[in-house]
mmCIF file of C-alpha atoms and ligand atoms in Angstrom:
data_model
loop_
_atom_site.group_PDB
_atom_site.id
_atom_site.type_symbol
_atom_site.label_atom_id
_atom_site.label_comp_id
_atom_site.label_asym_id
_atom_site.label_seq_id
_atom_site.Cartn_x
_atom_site.Cartn_y
_atom_site.Cartn_z
ATOM 1 C CA MET A 1 14.625 2.100 6.069
ATOM 2 C CA GLY A 2 13.265 -1.102 7.609
ATOM 3 C CA ILE A 3 11.668 -3.585 5.747
ATOM 4 C CA LYS A 4 7.752 -4.117 6.216
ATOM 5 C CA ILE A 5 5.574 -6.693 4.539
ATOM 6 C CA ALA A 6 2.070 -5.628 3.950
ATOM 7 C CA PRO A 7 -0.186 -8.412 2.951
ATOM 8 C CA SER A 8 -3.159 -7.211 0.770
ATOM 9 C CA ILE A 9 -6.438 -8.777 2.094
ATOM 10 C CA LEU A 10 -7.820 -8.322 -1.467
ATOM 11 C CA SER A 11 -6.691 -12.086 -1.993
ATOM 12 C CA ALA A 12 -8.130 -13.201 1.446
ATOM 13 C CA ASP A 13 -11.051 -15.402 1.957
ATOM 14 C CA PHE A 14 -13.685 -12.614 2.299
ATOM 15 C CA SER A 15 -16.124 -14.898 4.108
ATOM 16 C CA ARG A 16 -13.824 -15.059 7.071
ATOM 17 C CA LEU A 17 -11.973 -11.686 6.986
ATOM 18 C CA GLY A 18 -11.499 -11.434 10.809
ATOM 19 C CA GLU A 19 -9.677 -14.755 11.097
ATOM 20 C CA GLN A 20 -7.688 -13.950 8.021
ATOM 21 C CA VAL A 21 -6.487 -10.578 9.447
ATOM 22 C CA GLU A 22 -5.615 -12.512 12.799
ATOM 23 C CA MET A 23 -3.714 -14.888 10.905
ATOM 24 C CA LEU A 24 -1.583 -12.301 9.198
ATOM 25 C CA ASP A 25 -0.849 -10.595 12.620
ATOM 26 C CA ASP A 26 0.205 -14.106 13.915
ATOM 27 C CA GLY A 27 2.452 -14.618 10.848
ATOM 28 C CA GLY A 28 4.445 -11.553 11.453
ATOM 29 C CA ALA A 29 3.002 -9.069 8.964
ATOM 30 C CA ASP A 30 3.957 -5.504 9.619
ATOM 31 C CA TYR A 31 0.778 -3.659 8.119
ATOM 32 C CA ILE A 32 -2.635 -4.933 6.891
ATOM 33 C CA HIS A 33 -2.953 -3.533 3.356
ATOM 34 C CA ILE A 34 -6.561 -2.752 2.580
ATOM 35 C CA ASP A 35 -7.464 -2.234 -0.895
ATOM 36 C CA VAL A 36 -10.633 0.132 -1.326
ATOM 37 C CA MET A 37 -12.142 0.185 -5.036
ATOM 38 C CA ASP A 38 -15.032 2.213 -5.994
ATOM 39 C CA GLY A 39 -16.065 0.580 -9.336
ATOM 40 C CA HIS A 40 -15.327 3.813 -11.063
ATOM 41 C CA TYR A 41 -11.572 4.768 -10.730
ATOM 42 C CA VAL A 42 -10.987 1.039 -11.136
ATOM 43 C CA PRO A 43 -13.430 -1.601 -12.524
ATOM 44 C CA ASN A 44 -13.357 -3.586 -9.246
ATOM 45 C CA LEU A 45 -15.770 -2.775 -6.204
ATOM 46 C CA THR A 46 -14.513 -3.921 -2.888
ATOM 47 C CA ILE A 47 -15.026 -2.778 0.851
ATOM 48 C CA GLY A 48 -15.568 0.441 2.570
ATOM 49 C CA PRO A 49 -15.158 1.914 6.154
ATOM 50 C CA ILE A 50 -17.849 -0.409 7.594
ATOM 51 C CA VAL A 51 -15.943 -3.498 6.979
ATOM 52 C CA ILE A 52 -12.702 -1.823 7.935
ATOM 53 C CA LYS A 53 -14.196 -0.725 11.303
ATOM 54 C CA ALA A 54 -15.375 -4.290 11.930
ATOM 55 C CA LEU A 55 -11.895 -5.682 11.416
ATOM 56 C CA ARG A 56 -10.452 -3.055 13.695
ATOM 57 C CA SER A 57 -10.861 -4.991 16.939
ATOM 58 C CA ARG A 58 -9.006 -8.069 15.404
ATOM 59 C CA THR A 59 -5.530 -6.734 15.243
ATOM 60 C CA ARG A 60 -3.296 -4.011 16.553
ATOM 61 C CA LEU A 61 -1.299 -3.924 13.173
ATOM 62 C CA PRO A 62 -1.536 -0.590 11.336
ATOM 63 C CA PHE A 63 -4.352 -0.511 8.699
ATOM 64 C CA ASP A 64 -2.730 0.676 5.506
ATOM 65 C CA VAL A 65 -5.638 1.805 3.410
ATOM 66 C CA HIS A 66 -5.155 2.093 -0.306
ATOM 67 C CA LEU A 67 -7.883 4.306 -1.654
ATOM 68 C CA MET A 68 -8.600 3.491 -5.280
ATOM 69 C CA MET A 69 -11.550 5.797 -5.746
ATOM 70 C CA ASN A 70 -12.328 8.931 -7.781
ATOM 71 C CA ASN A 71 -13.530 11.289 -4.664
ATOM 72 C CA PRO A 72 -11.167 10.179 -1.783
ATOM 73 C CA MET A 73 -11.496 13.450 -0.052
ATOM 74 C CA ASP A 74 -15.211 12.903 0.582
ATOM 75 C CA TYR A 75 -14.262 9.687 2.534
ATOM 76 C CA ILE A 76 -10.954 10.308 4.327
ATOM 77 C CA ASP A 77 -12.755 11.171 7.725
ATOM 78 C CA ASP A 78 -14.836 7.921 7.433
ATOM 79 C CA PHE A 79 -11.770 5.845 6.900
ATOM 80 C CA VAL A 80 -9.838 7.598 9.729
ATOM 81 C CA ASP A 81 -12.947 7.061 12.021
ATOM 82 C CA ALA A 82 -12.978 3.345 11.055
ATOM 83 C CA GLY A 83 -9.406 2.770 11.983
ATOM 84 C CA ALA A 84 -7.010 3.582 9.326
ATOM 85 C CA ASP A 85 -3.455 4.360 10.399
ATOM 86 C CA ILE A 86 -2.090 5.104 6.841
ATOM 87 C CA ILE A 87 -4.207 6.582 4.049
ATOM 88 C CA THR A 88 -2.892 6.441 0.567
ATOM 89 C CA VAL A 89 -4.519 8.540 -2.293
ATOM 90 C CA HIS A 90 -4.018 8.489 -5.940
ATOM 91 C CA ALA A 91 -2.520 11.481 -7.368
ATOM 92 C CA GLU A 92 -4.219 11.010 -10.657
ATOM 93 C CA VAL A 93 -7.627 11.813 -9.281
ATOM 94 C CA LEU A 94 -6.760 14.721 -7.251
ATOM 95 C CA PRO A 95 -6.621 18.341 -8.636
ATOM 96 C CA HIS A 96 -5.935 19.405 -5.029
ATOM 97 C CA LEU A 97 -3.400 16.829 -4.006
ATOM 98 C CA HIS A 98 -1.879 19.091 -1.446
ATOM 99 C CA GLY A 99 -5.165 19.577 0.247
ATOM 100 C CA ALA A 100 -5.864 15.868 0.308
ATOM 101 C CA ILE A 101 -2.581 15.305 2.015
ATOM 102 C CA GLN A 102 -3.321 17.943 4.653
ATOM 103 C CA GLN A 103 -6.766 16.518 5.236
ATOM 104 C CA ILE A 104 -5.106 13.227 6.240
ATOM 105 C CA LYS A 105 -2.297 14.700 8.259
ATOM 106 C CA ARG A 106 -5.049 16.877 10.100
ATOM 107 C CA ARG A 107 -6.428 13.642 11.507
ATOM 108 C CA GLY A 108 -3.070 12.784 13.026
ATOM 109 C CA ILE A 109 -2.351 9.606 10.881
ATOM 110 C CA LYS A 110 0.156 8.893 8.008
ATOM 111 C CA ALA A 111 -0.237 10.218 4.618
ATOM 112 C CA ALA A 112 0.911 8.504 1.387
ATOM 113 C CA VAL A 113 0.369 9.236 -2.349
ATOM 114 C CA SER A 114 0.150 6.445 -5.015
ATOM 115 C CA LEU A 115 1.178 6.689 -8.489
ATOM 116 C CA ASN A 116 0.090 4.321 -11.375
ATOM 117 C CA PRO A 117 2.649 2.916 -13.571
ATOM 118 C CA SER A 118 2.619 5.502 -16.174
ATOM 119 C CA THR A 119 2.294 8.630 -13.868
ATOM 120 C CA PRO A 120 5.519 10.483 -13.769
ATOM 121 C CA LEU A 121 7.397 11.009 -10.366
ATOM 122 C CA GLU A 122 7.142 14.937 -11.063
ATOM 123 C CA VAL A 123 3.658 15.045 -9.598
ATOM 124 C CA LEU A 124 5.291 14.560 -6.109
ATOM 125 C CA ASN A 125 7.089 17.956 -6.511
ATOM 126 C CA TYR A 126 6.105 20.286 -3.772
ATOM 127 C CA VAL A 127 4.357 17.813 -1.610
ATOM 128 C CA LEU A 128 7.173 15.363 -0.749
ATOM 129 C CA ASP A 129 7.811 17.217 2.475
ATOM 130 C CA ASP A 130 4.329 16.236 3.754
ATOM 131 C CA LEU A 131 4.539 12.590 2.876
ATOM 132 C CA ASP A 132 5.261 9.629 5.059
ATOM 133 C CA MET A 133 5.230 7.175 2.245
ATOM 134 C CA VAL A 134 4.905 6.962 -1.604
ATOM 135 C CA LEU A 135 3.266 3.988 -3.134
ATOM 136 C CA LEU A 136 4.555 2.997 -6.498
ATOM 137 C CA MET A 137 1.870 0.727 -8.345
ATOM 138 C CA SER A 138 3.872 -1.998 -10.206
ATOM 139 C CA VAL A 139 0.631 -3.148 -11.961
ATOM 140 C CA ASN A 140 -2.488 -1.292 -13.122
ATOM 141 C CA PRO A 141 -4.629 -1.118 -10.131
ATOM 142 C CA GLY A 142 -7.861 -2.997 -9.868
ATOM 143 C CA PHE A 143 -6.921 -6.589 -9.275
ATOM 144 C CA GLY A 144 -4.759 -9.034 -7.565
ATOM 145 C CA GLY A 145 -2.601 -11.702 -9.208
ATOM 146 C CA GLN A 146 -1.184 -9.477 -12.073
ATOM 147 C CA GLN A 147 2.348 -9.413 -13.327
ATOM 148 C CA PHE A 148 4.948 -6.957 -12.085
ATOM 149 C CA ILE A 149 5.709 -4.468 -14.777
ATOM 150 C CA PRO A 150 9.553 -4.589 -15.194
ATOM 151 C CA ALA A 151 9.877 -0.753 -16.051
ATOM 152 C CA ILE A 152 8.854 0.150 -12.449
ATOM 153 C CA MET A 153 12.243 -1.060 -11.306
ATOM 154 C CA GLU A 154 13.860 2.071 -12.674
ATOM 155 C CA LYS A 155 11.011 4.219 -11.187
ATOM 156 C CA ILE A 156 11.780 2.898 -7.727
ATOM 157 C CA LYS A 157 15.508 3.573 -8.214
ATOM 158 C CA ASP A 158 14.591 7.242 -9.526
ATOM 159 C CA LEU A 159 12.371 7.802 -6.536
ATOM 160 C CA LYS A 160 14.952 6.457 -4.125
ATOM 161 C CA ARG A 161 17.487 8.964 -5.505
ATOM 162 C CA ILE A 162 14.904 11.876 -5.192
ATOM 163 C CA ILE A 163 14.149 10.973 -1.543
ATOM 164 C CA CYS A 164 17.833 10.508 -0.617
ATOM 165 C CA LYS A 165 18.593 13.918 -2.109
ATOM 166 C CA SER A 166 15.822 15.512 -0.244
ATOM 167 C CA GLY A 167 17.044 14.030 3.013
ATOM 168 C CA LEU A 168 13.549 13.219 4.027
ATOM 169 C CA ASP A 169 12.309 10.068 5.866
ATOM 170 C CA ILE A 170 9.930 8.720 3.318
ATOM 171 C CA ASP A 171 8.890 4.866 2.983
ATOM 172 C CA ILE A 172 8.790 3.665 -0.593
ATOM 173 C CA GLN A 173 5.853 1.156 -0.930
ATOM 174 C CA VAL A 174 5.598 -0.964 -4.095
ATOM 175 C CA ASP A 175 2.285 -2.650 -4.807
ATOM 176 C CA GLY A 176 1.511 -5.326 -7.433
ATOM 177 C CA GLY A 177 2.972 -8.527 -8.590
ATOM 178 C CA ILE A 178 5.498 -8.958 -5.868
ATOM 179 C CA SER A 179 6.669 -12.471 -5.348
ATOM 180 C CA ILE A 180 9.580 -14.340 -3.603
ATOM 181 C CA ASP A 181 11.276 -14.220 -7.039
ATOM 182 C CA ASN A 182 11.432 -10.463 -7.411
ATOM 183 C CA ILE A 183 11.305 -9.006 -3.740
ATOM 184 C CA ARG A 184 15.005 -9.052 -3.454
ATOM 185 C CA GLU A 185 15.520 -6.974 -6.791
ATOM 186 C CA ILE A 186 12.641 -4.537 -5.767
ATOM 187 C CA ARG A 187 14.440 -4.020 -2.314
ATOM 188 C CA LEU A 188 17.850 -3.361 -3.878
ATOM 189 C CA ALA A 189 16.058 -0.820 -6.258
ATOM 190 C CA GLY A 190 15.105 0.947 -3.146
ATOM 191 C CA ALA A 191 11.723 -0.165 -1.877
ATOM 192 C CA ASN A 192 11.240 -0.929 1.777
ATOM 193 C CA VAL A 193 7.306 -1.493 2.175
ATOM 194 C CA PHE A 194 6.157 -4.565 -0.012
ATOM 195 C CA VAL A 195 2.500 -5.189 -0.622
ATOM 196 C CA ALA A 196 1.744 -8.858 -1.443
ATOM 197 C CA GLY A 197 -1.559 -10.328 -2.046
ATOM 198 C CA SER A 198 -1.544 -13.397 -4.147
ATOM 199 C CA ALA A 199 2.088 -14.471 -3.250
ATOM 200 C CA ILE A 200 0.718 -14.821 0.363
ATOM 201 C CA PHE A 201 -2.779 -15.983 0.118
ATOM 202 C CA LYS A 202 -2.233 -18.578 -2.750
ATOM 203 C CA SER A 203 0.847 -20.117 -1.086
ATOM 204 C CA GLN A 204 0.494 -23.205 0.898
ATOM 205 C CA ASN A 205 1.293 -21.456 4.192
ATOM 206 C CA PRO A 206 0.688 -17.780 4.161
ATOM 207 C CA LYS A 207 2.541 -17.287 7.506
ATOM 208 C CA VAL A 208 5.561 -19.088 6.374
ATOM 209 C CA MET A 209 5.472 -16.923 3.210
ATOM 210 C CA ILE A 210 5.365 -13.719 5.006
ATOM 211 C CA LYS A 211 8.529 -14.903 6.918
ATOM 212 C CA ARG A 212 10.269 -15.760 3.686
ATOM 213 C CA LEU A 213 9.442 -12.761 1.827
ATOM 214 C CA LYS A 214 10.925 -10.665 4.649
ATOM 215 C CA GLU A 215 14.021 -12.917 4.571
ATOM 216 C CA VAL A 216 14.511 -12.734 0.988
ATOM 217 C CA ALA A 217 13.950 -8.940 0.855
ATOM 218 C CA GLU A 218 16.771 -8.718 3.528
ATOM 219 C CA GLY A 219 19.046 -10.993 1.432
ATOM 220 C CA ILE A 220 18.878 -13.895 3.857
HETATM 221 C C1 DX5 B 1 -4.103 -3.900 -6.749
HETATM 222 C C2 DX5 B 1 -4.067 -3.704 -5.467
HETATM 223 C C3 DX5 B 1 -3.070 -4.525 -4.727
HETATM 224 C C4 DX5 B 1 -3.253 -6.023 -4.894
HETATM 225 C C5 DX5 B 1 -1.913 -6.776 -5.082
HETATM 226 O O1 DX5 B 1 -4.967 -2.755 -7.499
HETATM 227 O O2 DX5 B 1 -3.627 -2.376 -5.181
HETATM 228 O O3 DX5 B 1 -2.754 -4.309 -3.430
HETATM 229 O O4 DX5 B 1 -4.005 -6.602 -4.010
HETATM 230 O O5 DX5 B 1 -2.019 -8.130 -5.401
HETATM 231 P P1 DX5 B 1 -0.906 -9.004 -5.760
HETATM 232 O O6 DX5 B 1 0.169 -9.034 -4.774
HETATM 233 O O7 DX5 B 1 -1.598 -10.256 -6.131
HETATM 234 O O8 DX5 B 1 -0.452 -8.263 -7.061
HETATM 235 ZN ZN1 ZN B 2 -3.031 -1.882 -2.784
#
């Protein structure tokens, strides 16, 4: 599976989000990762469909929308209408996970499920066939700038084995604490889509960092 870098705009300068998205596009990002937080599922509160819609005209890159909210099914249509290309929902909040995935797929976009660090991979049983991507959280969701949880390396390998065995074409995305120092190891464990917030935005040159992250992930 091809390597993709998905900069998280959670660490961007929110006073000039449009320019920042254009900068990421110019810098060779593959996706724009958008963290939606509702102040309930996670303590933090970020942005919703109105802001996403406003950003839509700034880039053609896919909007990778990560919903950290208690009631994602109430908002999936709004996020698709705002311009989401991939919607990721958290398995932990969904008694009807299969139904939520179908709701996303019916709108003709990609569906992904996210698992918190302590959520077992077994929750993906019986829904894997319908997924385009699985997001493994490598920090507890809510904030940028946290440390990668080492135990997740094993979880990535386990998920990679499950996906390979199934013969399905599913991306493995990892989110949280990714940097130039660990991206190669995460790649070797089996991930191919890398979310990076602070590694990109706190660097001296975000565009150069996107390029470097991709090269290091590839082993260059
Ligand atoms: C955390 C978010 C992440 C976050 C990653 O809840 O889902 O996307 O922005 O930020 P870094 O790369 O700084 O860990
Ligand atoms: Zn995220």
